[in-house]
Amino acid sequence: MLRSPTLLVLAIAACDPPPPPEEPWAAPARKLLADVRAAIDERWPVAETIHGIAPHGAYSTIWRDPIAEAARTGGARDRWPEGATFLCEGSRDQAGDESISTMILVRKDGAWLWAQYDAAGEPLEYGSSTSCVHCHQAGSDFVRSIELPE
Ligand code: HEC
């Protein structure tokens, strides 16, 4: 038993818990963000800033990839095609200077893959069944800011 408060403090200081092990999906989540950012720099010119209602930022700057853009400007459809990708930078201010989180939505193997990152790009969520789904199901095939053509 540790009876002395000094000893107790020393014992607690010596037993700093090790950092929690990384989630198994952290590595693929980081790769997804790196790949999407590189693709945006090369060939995703379309970005819109919306002063919206999303919980992940008062202002959302939203990019869509060429697959999503082709679907958006093509004929009527009820699903976004395989590979369609959206990136949303959530920020507190309109200039996007204060990014608070980054979200990615990709249609992969028929399902939606969701990913969220903190301001430093560290993954917070990744997978097909996340806290994002319940709110996004009100969208156009789960996309909230862009409508599928009718
Ligand atoms: C409470 C509702 C809500 C939740 C929960 C939510 N979002 Fe959103 N999201 C929105 C809204 C609304 C928009 C459109 C922009 C706006 O109005 O602010 C949006 C936009 C987006 C976009 C841009 C494409 C689109 O759908 O318009 C992505 C990507 C995105 N969210 C990903 C996520 C991810 C990943 C999560 C979970 C970590 C998540 N969202 C959780 C409401 C939500």
PDB file of C-alpha atoms and ligand atoms in Angstrom:
ATOM      1  CA  MET A   1       0.000   0.000   0.000  1.00  0.00           C
ATOM      2  CA  LEU A   2       1.197   3.538  -0.728  1.00  0.00           C
ATOM      3  CA  ARG A   3       0.437   5.621   2.311  1.00  0.00           C
ATOM      4  CA  SER A   4       2.480   8.736   1.588  1.00  0.00           C
ATOM      5  CA  PRO A   5       0.889  11.236  -0.820  1.00  0.00           C
ATOM      6  CA  THR A   6       4.369  12.019  -2.240  1.00  0.00           C
ATOM      7  CA  LEU A   7       4.982   8.378  -3.038  1.00  0.00           C
ATOM      8  CA  LEU A   8       1.555   8.101  -4.578  1.00  0.00           C
ATOM      9  CA  VAL A   9       2.217  11.069  -6.883  1.00  0.00           C
ATOM     10  CA  LEU A  10       5.580   9.567  -7.885  1.00  0.00           C
ATOM     11  CA  ALA A  11       3.970   6.199  -8.532  1.00  0.00           C
ATOM     12  CA  ILE A  12       1.286   7.754 -10.766  1.00  0.00           C
ATOM     13  CA  ALA A  13       3.864   9.840 -12.664  1.00  0.00           C
ATOM     14  CA  ALA A  14       5.966   6.736 -13.307  1.00  0.00           C
ATOM     15  CA  CYS A  15       2.998   4.846 -14.706  1.00  0.00           C
ATOM     16  CA  ASP A  16       1.966   7.141 -17.553  1.00  0.00           C
ATOM     17  CA  PRO A  17      -0.164   4.856 -19.691  1.00  0.00           C
ATOM     18  CA  PRO A  18       1.281   4.101 -23.132  1.00  0.00           C
ATOM     19  CA  PRO A  19      -0.561   5.815 -26.012  1.00  0.00           C
ATOM     20  CA  PRO A  20      -3.543   3.726 -27.138  1.00  0.00           C
ATOM     21  CA  PRO A  21      -2.765   1.432 -30.085  1.00  0.00           C
ATOM     22  CA  GLU A  22      -3.723   2.896 -33.438  1.00  0.00           C
ATOM     23  CA  GLU A  23      -7.009   1.756 -34.970  1.00  0.00           C
ATOM     24  CA  PRO A  24      -6.475  -0.829 -37.745  1.00  0.00           C
ATOM     25  CA  TRP A  25      -8.138   1.562 -40.209  1.00  0.00           C
ATOM     26  CA  ALA A  26      -5.851   4.521 -39.447  1.00  0.00           C
ATOM     27  CA  ALA A  27      -3.325   3.653 -42.168  1.00  0.00           C
ATOM     28  CA  PRO A  28      -5.882   3.210 -44.996  1.00  0.00           C
ATOM     29  CA  ALA A  29      -7.659   6.361 -43.790  1.00  0.00           C
ATOM     30  CA  ARG A  30      -4.431   8.393 -44.034  1.00  0.00           C
ATOM     31  CA  LYS A  31      -3.732   6.963 -47.499  1.00  0.00           C
ATOM     32  CA  LEU A  32      -7.236   7.907 -48.669  1.00  0.00           C
ATOM     33  CA  LEU A  33      -6.748  11.531 -47.552  1.00  0.00           C
ATOM     34  CA  ALA A  34      -3.309  11.746 -49.205  1.00  0.00           C
ATOM     35  CA  ASP A  35      -4.654  10.252 -52.457  1.00  0.00           C
ATOM     36  CA  VAL A  36      -7.698  12.523 -52.567  1.00  0.00           C
ATOM     37  CA  ARG A  37      -5.670  15.657 -51.773  1.00  0.00           C
ATOM     38  CA  ALA A  38      -3.183  14.795 -54.542  1.00  0.00           C
ATOM     39  CA  ALA A  39      -6.035  14.199 -57.001  1.00  0.00           C
ATOM     40  CA  ILE A  40      -7.693  17.517 -56.067  1.00  0.00           C
ATOM     41  CA  ASP A  41      -4.469  19.391 -56.752  1.00  0.00           C
ATOM     42  CA  GLU A  42      -4.201  17.804 -60.159  1.00  0.00           C
ATOM     43  CA  ARG A  43      -7.679  17.776 -61.599  1.00  0.00           C
ATOM     44  CA  TRP A  44     -10.539  18.723 -59.282  1.00  0.00           C
ATOM     45  CA  PRO A  45     -11.168  22.359 -60.104  1.00  0.00           C
ATOM     46  CA  VAL A  46     -14.715  22.495 -58.763  1.00  0.00           C
ATOM     47  CA  ALA A  47     -15.123  23.706 -55.195  1.00  0.00           C
ATOM     48  CA  GLU A  48     -18.010  25.447 -53.547  1.00  0.00           C
ATOM     49  CA  THR A  49     -18.248  27.021 -50.115  1.00  0.00           C
ATOM     50  CA  ILE A  50     -21.620  26.643 -48.475  1.00  0.00           C
ATOM     51  CA  HIS A  51     -22.755  28.384 -45.306  1.00  0.00           C
ATOM     52  CA  GLY A  52     -24.754  25.396 -44.259  1.00  0.00           C
ATOM     53  CA  ILE A  53     -26.074  23.343 -41.415  1.00  0.00           C
ATOM     54  CA  ALA A  54     -23.553  20.506 -41.243  1.00  0.00           C
ATOM     55  CA  PRO A  55     -22.252  19.743 -37.755  1.00  0.00           C
ATOM     56  CA  HIS A  56     -18.734  19.441 -39.169  1.00  0.00           C
ATOM     57  CA  GLY A  57     -18.263  23.162 -39.839  1.00  0.00           C
ATOM     58  CA  ALA A  58     -20.389  26.312 -40.236  1.00  0.00           C
ATOM     59  CA  TYR A  59     -18.797  26.697 -43.674  1.00  0.00           C
ATOM     60  CA  SER A  60     -18.204  23.696 -45.908  1.00  0.00           C
ATOM     61  CA  THR A  61     -15.927  23.873 -48.927  1.00  0.00           C
ATOM     62  CA  ILE A  62     -16.882  20.913 -51.074  1.00  0.00           C
ATOM     63  CA  TRP A  63     -14.926  19.394 -53.951  1.00  0.00           C
ATOM     64  CA  ARG A  64     -16.261  16.687 -56.218  1.00  0.00           C
ATOM     65  CA  ASP A  65     -14.185  14.428 -58.419  1.00  0.00           C
ATOM     66  CA  PRO A  66     -14.565  14.085 -62.216  1.00  0.00           C
ATOM     67  CA  ILE A  67     -16.715  10.931 -61.830  1.00  0.00           C
ATOM     68  CA  ALA A  68     -19.198  12.729 -59.577  1.00  0.00           C
ATOM     69  CA  GLU A  69     -19.102  15.783 -61.830  1.00  0.00           C
ATOM     70  CA  ALA A  70     -19.884  13.667 -64.927  1.00  0.00           C
ATOM     71  CA  ALA A  71     -22.824  12.069 -63.085  1.00  0.00           C
ATOM     72  CA  ARG A  72     -24.083  15.445 -61.855  1.00  0.00           C
ATOM     73  CA  THR A  73     -24.094  16.931 -65.335  1.00  0.00           C
ATOM     74  CA  GLY A  74     -25.285  13.778 -67.133  1.00  0.00           C
ATOM     75  CA  GLY A  75     -28.691  12.166 -67.555  1.00  0.00           C
ATOM     76  CA  ALA A  76     -31.201  11.230 -64.859  1.00  0.00           C
ATOM     77  CA  ARG A  77     -29.992   8.697 -62.313  1.00  0.00           C
ATOM     78  CA  ASP A  78     -30.806   7.596 -58.787  1.00  0.00           C
ATOM     79  CA  ARG A  79     -27.335   6.586 -57.569  1.00  0.00           C
ATOM     80  CA  TRP A  80     -23.891   8.134 -57.617  1.00  0.00           C
ATOM     81  CA  PRO A  81     -21.562   5.889 -59.675  1.00  0.00           C
ATOM     82  CA  GLU A  82     -18.735   3.727 -58.396  1.00  0.00           C
ATOM     83  CA  GLY A  83     -15.725   5.888 -57.573  1.00  0.00           C
ATOM     84  CA  ALA A  84     -17.679   9.132 -57.076  1.00  0.00           C
ATOM     85  CA  THR A  85     -15.800  11.079 -54.400  1.00  0.00           C
ATOM     86  CA  PHE A  86     -16.534  14.197 -52.370  1.00  0.00           C
ATOM     87  CA  LEU A  87     -14.213  16.045 -50.039  1.00  0.00           C
ATOM     88  CA  CYS A  88     -15.573  18.537 -47.542  1.00  0.00           C
ATOM     89  CA  GLU A  89     -13.366  20.951 -45.624  1.00  0.00           C
ATOM     90  CA  GLY A  90     -15.351  22.196 -42.633  1.00  0.00           C
ATOM     91  CA  SER A  91     -14.317  25.553 -41.261  1.00  0.00           C
ATOM     92  CA  ARG A  92     -15.532  28.142 -38.812  1.00  0.00           C
ATOM     93  CA  ASP A  93     -15.062  31.103 -41.131  1.00  0.00           C
ATOM     94  CA  GLN A  94     -15.953  31.738 -44.741  1.00  0.00           C
ATOM     95  CA  ALA A  95     -12.357  32.093 -45.958  1.00  0.00           C
ATOM     96  CA  GLY A  96     -11.723  28.533 -44.797  1.00  0.00           C
ATOM     97  CA  ASP A  97      -8.764  29.749 -42.744  1.00  0.00           C
ATOM     98  CA  GLU A  98      -9.865  27.928 -39.665  1.00  0.00           C
ATOM     99  CA  SER A  99     -10.340  24.387 -40.873  1.00  0.00           C
ATOM    100  CA  ILE A 100     -11.793  22.244 -38.139  1.00  0.00           C
ATOM    101  CA  SER A 101     -12.230  18.946 -39.932  1.00  0.00           C
ATOM    102  CA  THR A 102     -12.029  17.201 -43.276  1.00  0.00           C
ATOM    103  CA  MET A 103     -14.557  14.665 -44.506  1.00  0.00           C
ATOM    104  CA  ILE A 104     -14.408  12.278 -47.438  1.00  0.00           C
ATOM    105  CA  LEU A 105     -17.236  10.319 -49.001  1.00  0.00           C
ATOM    106  CA  VAL A 106     -16.385   7.697 -51.671  1.00  0.00           C
ATOM    107  CA  ARG A 107     -18.598   5.153 -53.400  1.00  0.00           C
ATOM    108  CA  LYS A 108     -16.513   2.006 -53.180  1.00  0.00           C
ATOM    109  CA  ASP A 109     -17.617  -1.531 -54.065  1.00  0.00           C
ATOM    110  CA  GLY A 110     -21.209  -0.309 -54.209  1.00  0.00           C
ATOM    111  CA  ALA A 111     -21.234   1.091 -50.652  1.00  0.00           C
ATOM    112  CA  TRP A 112     -20.332   4.531 -49.283  1.00  0.00           C
ATOM    113  CA  LEU A 113     -17.043   4.806 -47.458  1.00  0.00           C
ATOM    114  CA  TRP A 114     -16.997   7.640 -44.896  1.00  0.00           C
ATOM    115  CA  ALA A 115     -13.915   9.228 -43.390  1.00  0.00           C
ATOM    116  CA  GLN A 116     -13.379  12.140 -41.042  1.00  0.00           C
ATOM    117  CA  TYR A 117     -10.103  13.789 -39.984  1.00  0.00           C
ATOM    118  CA  ASP A 118      -9.225  16.435 -37.422  1.00  0.00           C
ATOM    119  CA  ALA A 119      -7.607  19.766 -38.335  1.00  0.00           C
ATOM    120  CA  ALA A 120      -4.185  18.105 -38.327  1.00  0.00           C
ATOM    121  CA  GLY A 121      -5.343  15.408 -40.771  1.00  0.00           C
ATOM    122  CA  GLU A 122      -5.464  12.660 -38.153  1.00  0.00           C
ATOM    123  CA  PRO A 123      -8.256  10.151 -38.858  1.00  0.00           C
ATOM    124  CA  LEU A 124     -11.241  10.179 -36.491  1.00  0.00           C
ATOM    125  CA  GLU A 125     -13.648   7.881 -38.312  1.00  0.00           C
ATOM    126  CA  TYR A 126     -13.408   5.546 -41.289  1.00  0.00           C
ATOM    127  CA  GLY A 127     -15.754   2.885 -42.611  1.00  0.00           C
ATOM    128  CA  SER A 128     -19.124   2.185 -44.167  1.00  0.00           C
ATOM    129  CA  SER A 129     -21.133   2.254 -40.976  1.00  0.00           C
ATOM    130  CA  THR A 130     -20.386   5.445 -39.089  1.00  0.00           C
ATOM    131  CA  SER A 131     -22.104   8.239 -37.210  1.00  0.00           C
ATOM    132  CA  CYS A 132     -22.389  10.094 -40.529  1.00  0.00           C
ATOM    133  CA  VAL A 133     -24.996   7.864 -42.161  1.00  0.00           C
ATOM    134  CA  HIS A 134     -28.134   8.779 -40.207  1.00  0.00           C
ATOM    135  CA  CYS A 135     -27.906  12.416 -41.200  1.00  0.00           C
ATOM    136  CA  HIS A 136     -26.690  11.954 -44.759  1.00  0.00           C
ATOM    137  CA  GLN A 137     -29.528   9.584 -45.615  1.00  0.00           C
ATOM    138  CA  ALA A 138     -31.670  12.698 -46.032  1.00  0.00           C
ATOM    139  CA  GLY A 139     -29.511  13.609 -49.043  1.00  0.00           C
ATOM    140  CA  SER A 140     -29.538  12.698 -52.703  1.00  0.00           C
ATOM    141  CA  ASP A 141     -28.286   9.091 -52.421  1.00  0.00           C
ATOM    142  CA  PHE A 142     -26.577  10.245 -49.179  1.00  0.00           C
ATOM    143  CA  VAL A 143     -24.995  13.390 -50.638  1.00  0.00           C
ATOM    144  CA  ARG A 144     -26.349  16.479 -48.896  1.00  0.00           C
ATOM    145  CA  SER A 145     -25.114  19.408 -50.965  1.00  0.00           C
ATOM    146  CA  ILE A 146     -25.426  18.181 -54.565  1.00  0.00           C
ATOM    147  CA  GLU A 147     -28.528  16.734 -56.211  1.00  0.00           C
ATOM    148  CA  LEU A 148     -28.484  13.842 -58.659  1.00  0.00           C
ATOM    149  CA  PRO A 149     -30.023  14.858 -61.991  1.00  0.00           C
ATOM    150  CA  GLU A 150     -33.674  13.870 -62.356  1.00  0.00           C
TER     151      GLU A 150
HETATM  152  C1  HEC B   1     -26.271  16.139 -38.520  1.00  0.00           C
HETATM  153  C2  HEC B   1     -26.078  15.958 -39.920  1.00  0.00           C
HETATM  154  C3  HEC B   1     -24.720  15.520 -40.471  1.00  0.00           C
HETATM  155  C4  HEC B   1     -23.834  14.599 -39.947  1.00  0.00           C
HETATM  156  C5  HEC B   1     -23.960  13.780 -38.673  1.00  0.00           C
HETATM  157  C6  HEC B   1     -22.734  14.540 -40.892  1.00  0.00           C
HETATM  158  N1  HEC B   1     -22.930  15.383 -41.939  1.00  0.00           N
HETATM  159 FE1  HEC B   1     -21.728  15.607 -43.573  1.00  0.00          FE
HETATM  160  N2  HEC B   1     -22.960  17.080 -44.277  1.00  0.00           N
HETATM  161  C7  HEC B   1     -24.140  17.489 -43.701  1.00  0.00           C
HETATM  162  C8  HEC B   1     -24.720  18.576 -44.483  1.00  0.00           C
HETATM  163  C9  HEC B   1     -26.040  19.282 -44.188  1.00  0.00           C
HETATM  164  C10 HEC B   1     -23.834  18.802 -45.564  1.00  0.00           C
HETATM  165  C11 HEC B   1     -23.955  19.867 -46.673  1.00  0.00           C
HETATM  166  C12 HEC B   1     -23.206  21.130 -46.288  1.00  0.00           C
HETATM  167  C13 HEC B   1     -23.964  21.995 -45.290  1.00  0.00           C
HETATM  168  O1  HEC B   1     -25.193  22.219 -45.437  1.00  0.00           O
HETATM  169  O2  HEC B   1     -23.331  22.468 -44.337  1.00  0.00           O
HETATM  170  C14 HEC B   1     -22.745  17.839 -45.422  1.00  0.00           C
HETATM  171  C15 HEC B   1     -21.717  17.693 -46.330  1.00  0.00           C
HETATM  172  C16 HEC B   1     -20.790  16.665 -46.298  1.00  0.00           C
HETATM  173  C17 HEC B   1     -19.860  16.331 -47.369  1.00  0.00           C
HETATM  174  C18 HEC B   1     -19.811  16.966 -48.747  1.00  0.00           C
HETATM  175  C19 HEC B   1     -20.696  16.121 -49.698  1.00  0.00           C
HETATM  176  C20 HEC B   1     -22.167  16.230 -49.338  1.00  0.00           C
HETATM  177  O3  HEC B   1     -22.757  15.236 -48.834  1.00  0.00           O
HETATM  178  O4  HEC B   1     -22.731  17.316 -49.533  1.00  0.00           O
HETATM  179  C21 HEC B   1     -19.110  15.275 -46.932  1.00  0.00           C
HETATM  180  C22 HEC B   1     -17.997  14.566 -47.703  1.00  0.00           C
HETATM  181  C23 HEC B   1     -19.563  14.950 -45.598  1.00  0.00           C
HETATM  182  N3  HEC B   1     -20.590  15.786 -45.234  1.00  0.00           N
HETATM  183  C24 HEC B   1     -19.060  13.905 -44.852  1.00  0.00           C
HETATM  184  C25 HEC B   1     -19.504  13.581 -43.571  1.00  0.00           C
HETATM  185  C26 HEC B   1     -18.866  12.575 -42.736  1.00  0.00           C
HETATM  186  C27 HEC B   1     -17.644  11.749 -43.128  1.00  0.00           C
HETATM  187  C28 HEC B   1     -19.577  12.538 -41.571  1.00  0.00           C
HETATM  188  C29 HEC B   1     -19.334  11.670 -40.347  1.00  0.00           C
HETATM  189  C30 HEC B   1     -18.052  11.746 -39.726  1.00  0.00           C
HETATM  190  C31 HEC B   1     -20.667  13.498 -41.682  1.00  0.00           C
HETATM  191  N4  HEC B   1     -20.572  14.107 -42.898  1.00  0.00           N
HETATM  192  C32 HEC B   1     -21.625  13.717 -40.718  1.00  0.00           C
HETATM  193  C33 HEC B   1     -24.708  16.960 -42.575  1.00  0.00           C
HETATM  194  C34 HEC B   1     -24.128  16.010 -41.736  1.00  0.00           C
END
